[in-house]
Amino acid sequence: MPQSKISTEKLNLYYGAKHALKDITIRIRSNMVTALIGPSGCGKSTFLKSLNRMNELTDGARTEGKVYLDGEDIYGSGMDVTRLRKRVGMVFQQPNPFPMTIYDNIAYGPKVHGVRNKEKLDGIVERSLRQAAIWEEVENQLNRTAMGLSGGQKQRLCIARALAVEPEVLLMDEPTSALDPVSTLKVEELIGQLKGKYTIVIVTHNMQQAARVSDDTAFFLMGEMVEFDTTARLFVHPADRRTQEYITGKFG
Amino acid sequence: MMRKLKDDVLLCLIYLAAFFAEFLLIGILVYVFVKGFPHISLHFLTTVTSVLEGTVGIAGNIVNTIYMVVLTLVIAVPVGIGSAIYLNEYARPGKIVRLIEFTTQTLSGIPSIIFGLFGMVFFGVTLGLGYSILTGALTLSLMVLPLITRNTQEALKTVPESYTSGAIGMGAGKWYVIRTILLPSAMPGIVTGIILAVGRILGESAALLFTAGSGYFLPRSLGGWFHKMVESGGTLTIQLYLSMEKAQYDTAFAIAVVLLGMVLGMNLLTRFFIRKIETAKFTDAGGE
Ligand SMILES: Nc1ncnc2c1ncn2[C@@H]1O[C@H](COP(=O)(O)OP(=O)(O)OP(=O)(O)O)[C@@H](O)[C@H]1O
Ligand SMILES: [Mg+2]
């Protein structure tokens, strides 16, 4: 088995008294796509956010257990959150470009991490937009506001924005649930192109999508990880009855 | 049928009320303009009143007004925006924040003459600033602070959470996000607060009479322009009040016209700026 990029050990998360993640132990393979599936409220987003410490923005959220990135404990005292979030980027469910130009959206992250040189930024902007397969559509309007793009374009812009800081891991929380089928297809193709270079963890409600894009799949239920396996095996021979019921649409 | 009639009557009344309000406003403006405009001359605008020559001029008051507006804003805008940022983004929500918000709101309901009394005693006497533009500006700062803080707070609240999480998710620190995303997005609201503040400064008389006094001379030397801040100086509104007291109605109306012109000009200017900001943000940001 290839080396794991991120692994967790007995990860528990509490929102006040609510126990949202229960003893999650998982090994996410490097340069692969891992899908998280499960019914609403089972803790997928919570788990995703705990991988780059975005859960710390929530008042009253408490984390126990370990999360390792390349073997390094991300909740350890030596971990710099800014560096961590540069290495582990995030794409959200609702496309959320900033109210600025397309160029400034992409350049935002690099600027956060200290890139000031104009030529260097130009290069990053073009590279990132190309990687996110949106360059052809926007190359003539870099100085226009990103708010004028279509929903699908906005989401690919957000992916480009996340790629601009050269992350190692991309966390995607239902990145296509707000998009039309054509845009969804484009984003899925994009994920196919990006894997290999990045480790991707994607939350999805769409079984077909999980089957199409991912190498591994984890099934969550009420804060627990019921089953984790290669996508091929999990969808064909689920080991747990609950997994089988979920993927065949019996509940959720 | 009955309902329709009722609706029609109501609509009629609403139109009437709107017409009445509009008519009143325009009527006042026209009246002031007709009474005041003939008494405005270049001489009136560019000289100060001379008892020896028996001429009347408001140049000193215009300068005082500008000083008062600028100085008050220099004090109140950073403090107001700063406290709004603190209350919204840093302070833990709870009793203390609510207490501060309640106090600020109450502060904006206090009659201005009480601010004048406090300013005179505290800034004027205790701090020894006497009757001066600075004393007036400090007093007015207290008065307009709630306006700026409140408007900034409201504007900050309307900035979507998703912008912040997007930026934080890329590793940006809190202050960086505030500087690059929150404040620019909140700018129209902040500017609105500042405009309201300027309106209050321009219109204030009671709080200034006790604190800034009524001096109306122009500085004679370069150093005088700096020293002016700690000298007594009456704004246009103060001068208007004093002229009325002395039954110099021509002068009073002329000053009123100048004041109205200032307010109008400022509104147009800020509207222009806000539109510029909005355009830069949400549409074409100037060419390809
Ligand atoms: N900020 C919060 N405070 C308290 N409870 C929360 C908070 N966020 C989430 N929860 C609870 O934690 C559980 C997991 O939520 P989470 O958002 O991770 O679910 P999810 O699997 O992403 O669901 P969905 O598919 O609807 O997005 C839910 O029961 C939810 O009610
Ligand atoms: Mg979710």
XYZ file of C-alpha atoms and ligand atoms in Angstrom:
572
model
C 0.000 0.000 0.000
C 1.419 3.422 -0.922
C 2.395 5.771 1.843
C -0.436 7.664 3.526
C -0.504 11.432 3.200
C -2.900 12.059 6.043
C -3.786 9.667 8.778
C -5.888 10.046 11.885
C -5.839 8.094 15.084
C -8.875 7.915 17.317
C -10.007 11.346 16.193
C -12.909 12.626 18.278
C -14.676 15.923 17.906
C -17.258 17.501 20.170
C -19.496 20.500 19.523
C -20.149 21.294 23.153
C -21.913 18.170 24.379
C -22.584 16.825 20.885
C -20.185 14.033 19.974
C -19.790 14.636 16.224
C -16.813 12.403 15.361
C -16.209 9.112 17.134
C -12.826 7.436 17.121
C -12.059 7.979 13.466
C -8.923 6.163 12.379
C -8.166 6.417 8.704
C -5.204 6.407 6.333
C -5.635 8.643 3.309
C -3.363 7.586 0.484
C -1.017 10.012 -1.157
C -1.973 11.305 -4.626
C -5.292 9.507 -4.591
C -8.885 10.653 -4.383
C -10.678 9.664 -1.214
C -14.445 10.120 -1.112
C -16.425 10.599 2.087
C -20.034 9.501 1.852
C -22.844 9.209 4.346
C -26.230 10.665 5.209
C -26.715 14.297 6.163
C -25.377 15.197 9.581
C -23.087 12.183 9.898
C -19.967 14.339 10.294
C -18.398 14.461 6.817
C -17.847 18.217 6.794
C -16.715 18.126 10.382
C -14.141 15.477 9.559
C -12.934 17.403 6.524
C -12.513 20.588 8.526
C -10.554 18.813 11.203
C -7.897 18.005 8.598
C -6.784 21.632 8.249
C -7.992 22.870 11.604
C -10.859 24.920 10.161
C -12.974 23.419 12.936
C -11.148 25.726 15.317
C -13.206 28.628 13.934
C -16.312 27.084 15.460
C -16.919 28.211 19.030
C -17.145 25.295 21.402
C -15.597 22.722 19.075
C -13.108 20.434 20.844
C -10.839 17.934 19.164
C -9.203 14.866 20.679
C -6.920 12.332 19.070
C -4.310 12.734 16.390
C -4.185 13.900 12.794
C -0.918 13.351 10.984
C 0.175 15.077 7.812
C 3.240 13.314 6.448
C 3.699 11.870 9.887
C 3.598 15.229 11.637
C 0.879 15.890 14.204
C -1.096 18.888 12.889
C -2.520 19.647 16.316
C 0.967 19.546 17.801
C 2.514 22.662 19.266
C 5.115 22.866 16.503
C 2.515 23.189 13.748
C 1.993 26.618 12.217
C -1.656 26.928 11.137
C -0.817 29.267 8.272
C 1.657 26.758 6.861
C -0.765 23.915 7.490
C -3.565 25.609 5.548
C -1.171 26.405 2.733
C -0.367 22.704 2.476
C -3.960 21.554 2.974
C -6.281 23.743 0.870
C -10.049 23.812 0.871
C -12.873 24.169 -1.646
C -16.331 24.832 -0.284
C -19.821 23.702 -1.152
C -20.992 27.139 -2.218
C -18.557 28.724 -4.662
C -17.200 31.670 -2.693
C -15.013 33.901 -4.841
C -14.022 37.144 -3.150
C -15.645 40.352 -4.420
C -12.550 41.270 -6.406
C -11.199 40.750 -9.877
C -10.459 37.264 -11.150
C -6.764 38.066 -11.011
C -6.899 39.286 -7.421
C -8.845 36.215 -6.364
C -6.085 33.938 -7.556
C -3.288 36.170 -6.321
C -4.853 36.388 -2.866
C -3.385 33.195 -1.461
C 0.147 33.718 -2.774
C 0.071 37.233 -1.318
C -0.943 35.827 2.053
C 2.183 33.726 1.895
C 4.407 36.605 0.960
C 4.652 36.577 -2.848
C 4.821 40.219 -3.959
C 6.623 40.080 -7.277
C 4.236 41.050 -10.084
C 5.737 38.779 -12.728
C 5.750 35.862 -10.368
C 2.094 36.519 -9.507
C 1.203 36.761 -13.204
C 2.775 33.363 -13.700
C 0.952 31.837 -10.748
C -2.386 33.229 -11.914
C -2.035 31.772 -15.380
C -0.736 28.419 -14.171
C -3.505 28.038 -11.577
C -6.284 28.998 -13.984
C -4.926 26.558 -16.554
C -4.733 23.804 -13.963
C -8.345 24.437 -13.030
C -9.331 24.270 -16.709
C -10.820 27.744 -16.767
C -8.006 29.754 -18.350
C -9.482 29.783 -21.854
C -12.763 31.128 -20.526
C -11.344 34.011 -18.517
C -7.965 34.936 -19.975
C -9.424 38.088 -21.542
C -11.210 39.248 -18.428
C -8.709 38.845 -15.642
C -9.406 42.389 -14.497
C -13.126 41.871 -14.271
C -14.908 40.992 -11.104
C -15.243 37.319 -10.319
C -18.834 37.932 -9.217
C -19.943 38.005 -12.833
C -18.946 34.410 -13.591
C -21.411 31.521 -13.785
C -21.734 29.162 -10.836
C -19.610 26.480 -12.456
C -16.952 28.977 -13.468
C -16.933 30.376 -9.953
C -16.300 26.937 -8.505
C -13.443 26.247 -10.888
C -12.088 29.692 -10.029
C -12.196 28.713 -6.365
C -10.319 25.529 -7.187
C -7.753 27.611 -9.057
C -7.538 29.917 -6.057
C -6.843 26.967 -3.801
C -4.236 25.610 -6.214
C -2.437 28.951 -6.405
C -0.695 28.393 -3.084
C 0.595 25.023 -4.301
C -1.070 22.837 -1.709
C -0.324 19.168 -1.242
C -3.832 18.208 -0.222
C -7.177 19.517 -1.485
C -10.243 19.172 0.719
C -13.485 19.523 -1.233
C -16.805 19.715 0.562
C -19.560 18.797 -1.901
C -17.912 20.921 -4.589
C -20.552 20.190 -7.223
C -23.771 20.151 -5.242
C -24.548 23.742 -6.236
C -23.689 23.191 -9.898
C -25.554 22.131 -13.043
C -24.743 18.776 -14.690
C -22.391 20.221 -17.301
C -20.376 22.150 -14.727
C -20.389 19.107 -12.479
C -18.880 17.048 -15.259
C -16.186 19.665 -15.791
C -15.263 19.691 -12.128
C -15.182 15.891 -12.050
C -12.873 15.829 -15.068
C -10.750 18.368 -13.324
C -10.484 16.199 -10.235
C -9.329 13.386 -12.505
C -6.585 15.617 -13.876
C -5.500 16.899 -10.495
C -5.100 13.583 -8.759
C -1.667 12.223 -9.104
C -0.305 15.645 -8.306
C -2.472 16.282 -5.273
C -4.056 14.221 -2.575
C -7.776 14.916 -2.758
C -10.452 14.308 -0.146
C -13.946 14.928 -1.436
C -17.278 14.880 0.362
C -20.207 13.940 -1.837
C -23.828 12.939 -1.559
C -23.774 11.524 -5.021
C -22.930 7.801 -5.101
C -22.189 7.843 -8.827
C -19.820 10.710 -8.309
C -17.984 8.895 -5.551
C -17.738 5.823 -7.744
C -16.562 7.865 -10.735
C -13.898 10.028 -9.177
C -12.504 8.271 -6.144
C -9.981 5.535 -5.458
C -10.967 4.999 -1.851
C -14.266 5.611 -0.118
C -15.147 6.045 3.519
C -18.720 5.594 4.696
C -19.726 7.660 7.714
C -22.782 7.191 9.882
C -23.698 9.205 12.953
C -20.165 10.314 13.641
C -18.609 6.923 13.101
C -16.654 5.628 10.168
C -18.498 2.434 9.393
C -16.381 1.265 6.514
C -13.307 2.329 4.596
C -12.015 0.537 1.555
C -11.057 0.966 -2.049
C -13.968 2.379 -3.973
C -14.038 -0.646 -6.235
C -14.482 -3.002 -3.303
C -16.719 -0.862 -1.158
C -19.307 -0.354 -3.874
C -19.278 -3.946 -5.060
C -18.705 -5.935 -1.898
C -19.505 -3.773 1.081
C -18.506 -5.541 4.266
C -21.085 -3.857 6.473
C -24.802 -4.226 6.044
C -25.339 -0.533 6.742
C -22.957 0.424 3.950
C -24.815 -1.825 1.575
C -28.144 -0.321 2.579
C -26.829 3.183 2.104
C -25.217 2.695 -1.290
C -28.273 0.891 -2.586
C -30.373 3.830 -1.518
C -32.278 2.239 1.356
C -31.757 5.309 3.548
C -30.049 8.736 3.651
C -66.030 46.364 -4.185
C -65.770 47.812 -0.712
C -62.200 46.588 -0.433
C -61.222 48.236 -3.685
C -62.652 51.550 -2.545
C -60.827 51.273 0.752
C -57.563 50.587 -1.048
C -58.075 53.573 -3.308
C -58.781 55.925 -0.435
C -55.737 54.683 1.423
C -53.551 55.093 -1.622
C -54.831 58.617 -2.030
C -53.937 59.438 1.540
C -50.469 58.007 1.112
C -49.893 60.093 -1.999
C -51.143 63.137 -0.193
C -48.788 62.558 2.714
C -45.849 61.981 0.412
C -46.703 65.071 -1.596
C -47.067 67.139 1.557
C -43.700 66.025 2.936
C -41.966 66.624 -0.360
C -43.642 69.965 -0.846
C -42.676 71.109 2.634
C -39.063 70.179 2.104
C -38.793 71.839 -1.276
C -40.706 74.823 0.052
C -38.203 75.339 2.856
C -35.261 74.975 0.506
C -36.681 77.467 -1.973
C -37.582 79.912 0.754
C -34.105 79.820 2.278
C -32.494 80.080 -1.112
C -34.578 83.072 -2.198
C -33.972 84.882 1.071
C -30.272 84.106 1.310
C -28.818 83.943 -2.168
C -28.962 87.677 -2.988
C -26.733 88.410 0.021
C -23.971 86.061 -1.038
C -21.074 87.759 -2.765
C -17.427 87.031 -3.334
C -16.655 89.555 -0.641
C -19.010 87.810 1.778
C -17.340 84.468 1.159
C -13.698 85.561 1.182
C -13.385 88.129 3.968
C -14.122 88.215 7.650
C -16.548 90.582 9.301
C -14.981 93.962 9.952
C -16.555 96.226 12.506
C -14.371 99.158 11.367
C -15.418 98.938 7.743
C -18.899 97.768 8.573
C -18.657 94.779 6.207
C -19.793 91.237 6.798
C -17.835 88.129 5.763
C -17.784 84.472 6.696
C -14.391 83.307 5.400
C -13.268 82.640 8.963
C -16.330 80.568 9.713
C -15.904 78.546 6.552
C -12.337 77.753 7.549
C -13.453 76.914 11.100
C -16.106 74.582 9.731
C -13.578 72.750 7.587
C -11.214 72.478 10.563
C -13.997 71.177 12.733
C -15.116 68.552 10.248
C -11.610 67.335 9.447
C -10.372 67.326 13.024
C -13.451 65.538 14.352
C -13.232 62.909 11.644
C -9.513 62.430 12.220
C -10.318 61.599 15.828
C -13.630 59.784 15.486
C -13.192 57.710 12.330
C -10.209 55.605 13.444
C -11.626 55.162 16.933
C -15.111 54.382 15.619
C -13.975 51.886 12.992
C -11.479 50.388 15.416
C -14.078 49.763 18.083
C -16.504 48.326 15.530
C -13.830 45.874 14.404
C -13.080 45.009 17.995
C -16.718 44.485 18.946
C -17.562 42.425 15.873
C -14.441 40.429 15.235
C -12.434 40.121 18.429
C -14.564 40.564 21.530
C -16.245 37.408 22.799
C -19.950 37.846 22.294
C -21.594 38.228 25.647
C -22.643 40.598 28.379
C -19.812 43.087 28.001
C -20.256 43.502 24.258
C -23.987 43.956 24.705
C -23.370 46.501 27.457
C -21.013 48.466 25.229
C -23.474 48.343 22.346
C -26.277 49.461 24.598
C -24.175 52.336 25.921
C -23.206 53.463 22.418
C -26.818 53.453 21.368
C -27.852 55.431 24.402
C -25.019 57.844 23.758
C -26.527 58.731 20.410
C -29.796 59.717 22.050
C -28.347 62.205 24.521
C -29.177 65.861 23.780
C -26.157 67.557 22.314
C -26.140 70.312 24.890
C -25.171 67.741 27.510
C -22.196 66.802 25.390
C -21.382 70.499 25.243
C -21.525 70.796 28.998
C -19.321 67.746 29.470
C -16.870 68.864 26.785
C -16.546 72.319 28.256
C -15.859 71.032 31.743
C -13.715 68.038 30.852
C -11.764 69.003 27.724
C -11.970 72.761 28.280
C -11.315 73.060 31.993
C -9.897 69.782 33.297
C -7.615 69.192 30.314
C -7.073 72.930 29.950
C -7.907 73.223 26.275
C -10.218 76.179 26.848
C -12.569 77.452 24.157
C -10.958 75.998 21.096
C -11.625 74.142 17.898
C -9.845 71.156 19.444
C -12.186 71.143 22.449
C -15.117 71.328 20.050
C -13.771 68.552 17.856
C -13.153 66.262 20.828
C -16.685 66.888 22.049
C -18.183 66.260 18.627
C -16.085 63.102 18.327
C -17.926 61.672 21.304
C -21.193 62.606 19.658
C -20.535 61.063 16.256
C -18.663 58.016 17.502
C -21.844 55.923 17.855
C -22.858 56.775 14.287
C -19.577 55.569 12.870
C -19.277 52.531 15.110
C -22.833 51.413 14.497
C -22.740 51.806 10.751
C -19.393 50.057 10.524
C -20.667 47.216 12.697
C -23.770 46.778 10.580
C -21.705 46.871 7.400
C -19.264 44.295 8.744
C -22.142 42.020 9.674
C -23.423 41.959 6.112
C -20.158 40.609 4.698
C -20.825 36.921 3.908
C -19.198 34.420 6.240
C -18.051 32.466 3.182
C -15.546 35.195 2.246
C -13.917 34.929 5.627
C -13.758 31.148 5.668
C -12.395 31.171 2.128
C -9.549 33.430 3.159
C -8.884 31.720 6.480
C -8.854 28.398 4.643
C -5.910 29.636 2.639
C -3.947 30.448 5.729
C -4.723 34.147 6.017
C -4.608 35.547 9.536
C -7.532 37.327 11.105
C -6.201 40.835 10.752
C -5.173 40.170 7.153
C -8.721 39.059 6.342
C -10.160 42.139 8.024
C -7.845 44.411 6.076
C -8.182 42.791 2.659
C -11.750 41.482 2.653
C -13.969 42.724 5.454
C -13.148 46.423 5.417
C -13.221 46.801 1.612
C -16.552 44.965 1.450
C -17.950 47.091 4.257
C -16.737 50.355 2.734
C -20.111 51.666 1.500
C -21.595 51.258 4.979
C -18.598 52.880 6.597
C -18.812 55.828 4.224
C -22.499 56.186 5.026
C -21.642 56.455 8.715
C -19.043 59.096 7.983
C -21.510 61.120 5.926
C -24.059 61.056 8.698
C -21.303 62.177 11.046
C -20.345 65.089 8.808
C -23.999 66.052 8.658
C -24.155 66.202 12.419
C -20.935 68.193 12.654
C -22.163 70.721 10.117
C -25.483 71.120 11.863
C -24.322 71.208 15.444
C -24.669 74.379 17.482
C -25.456 73.663 21.127
C -22.472 71.423 21.781
C -20.092 73.837 20.078
C -21.225 77.084 21.606
C -19.789 76.001 24.962
C -16.670 74.360 23.631
C -15.353 75.899 20.433
C -16.689 79.394 20.959
C -17.370 81.845 18.194
C -14.071 83.250 16.914
C -14.274 84.264 13.282
C -10.847 85.563 12.314
C -8.492 84.095 9.772
C -4.951 83.181 10.795
C -2.372 85.834 9.849
C 0.745 83.697 9.528
C 1.640 80.176 8.530
C 2.066 79.195 12.179
C -1.348 80.670 12.826
C -2.955 77.952 10.708
C -1.632 75.371 13.154
C -2.298 77.444 16.216
C -5.861 77.830 15.048
C -6.711 74.431 16.432
C -6.300 75.632 19.982
C -8.051 78.931 19.357
C -11.696 79.714 19.623
C -13.512 79.303 16.325
C -17.190 79.370 15.399
C -18.494 77.163 12.612
C -21.007 78.413 10.055
C -23.873 77.044 12.109
C -22.678 78.883 15.219
C -22.364 82.074 13.220
C -25.827 81.544 11.815
C -27.189 81.195 15.311
C -25.374 84.319 16.492
C -26.552 86.325 13.488
C -30.117 85.340 14.171
C -29.730 86.365 17.760
C -28.645 89.781 16.612
C -31.546 89.900 14.166
C -29.173 89.973 11.168
C -31.491 87.833 9.119
C -29.906 88.581 5.742
C -26.584 87.198 6.940
C -28.289 84.264 8.603
C -30.074 83.233 5.435
C -26.957 83.716 3.352
C -25.046 81.398 5.698
C -27.919 78.934 5.519
C -27.569 78.827 1.745
C -23.829 78.178 2.024
C -24.460 75.384 4.517
C -27.095 73.785 2.334
C -24.698 73.955 -0.584
C -22.036 72.189 1.471
C -24.379 69.412 2.523
C -25.643 68.932 -1.013
C -22.130 68.928 -2.431
C -20.991 66.401 0.118
C -23.884 64.070 -0.571
C -23.245 64.147 -4.289
C -19.545 63.545 -3.761
C -20.022 60.569 -1.492
C -22.697 59.069 -3.692
C -20.198 59.287 -6.507
C -17.524 57.581 -4.398
C -19.797 54.802 -3.229
C -20.854 54.118 -6.789
C -17.195 53.992 -7.753
C -16.397 51.478 -5.023
C -19.384 49.327 -5.935
C -18.529 49.364 -9.610
C -14.956 48.402 -8.903
C -16.157 45.465 -6.867
C -19.108 44.035 -8.691
C -18.750 44.857 -12.346
C -16.117 45.732 -14.853
C -13.060 46.983 -13.019
C -11.811 49.183 -15.793
C -10.966 47.634 -19.100
C -9.418 44.443 -20.265
N -21.168 24.492 14.647
C -21.835 23.418 15.135
N -22.312 23.421 16.389
C -22.972 22.359 16.869
N -23.209 21.237 16.182
C -22.760 21.161 14.934
C -22.042 22.251 14.330
N -21.719 21.909 13.072
C -22.210 20.652 12.903
N -22.829 20.211 13.998
C -23.458 18.891 14.174
O -22.489 17.900 13.968
C -23.005 16.856 13.176
C -22.147 16.673 11.938
O -22.295 17.809 11.107
P -21.595 17.932 9.696
O -21.839 19.285 9.173
O -20.182 17.498 9.800
O -22.423 16.864 8.854
P -22.319 16.487 7.313
O -22.073 15.045 7.262
O -21.354 17.369 6.632
O -23.785 16.772 6.813
P -24.266 17.338 5.387
O -24.231 16.169 4.484
O -25.673 17.780 5.660
O -23.371 18.437 4.999
C -24.436 17.202 12.875
O -25.259 16.499 13.751
C -24.535 18.675 13.137
O -25.803 18.989 13.641
Mg -21.514 18.930 5.131
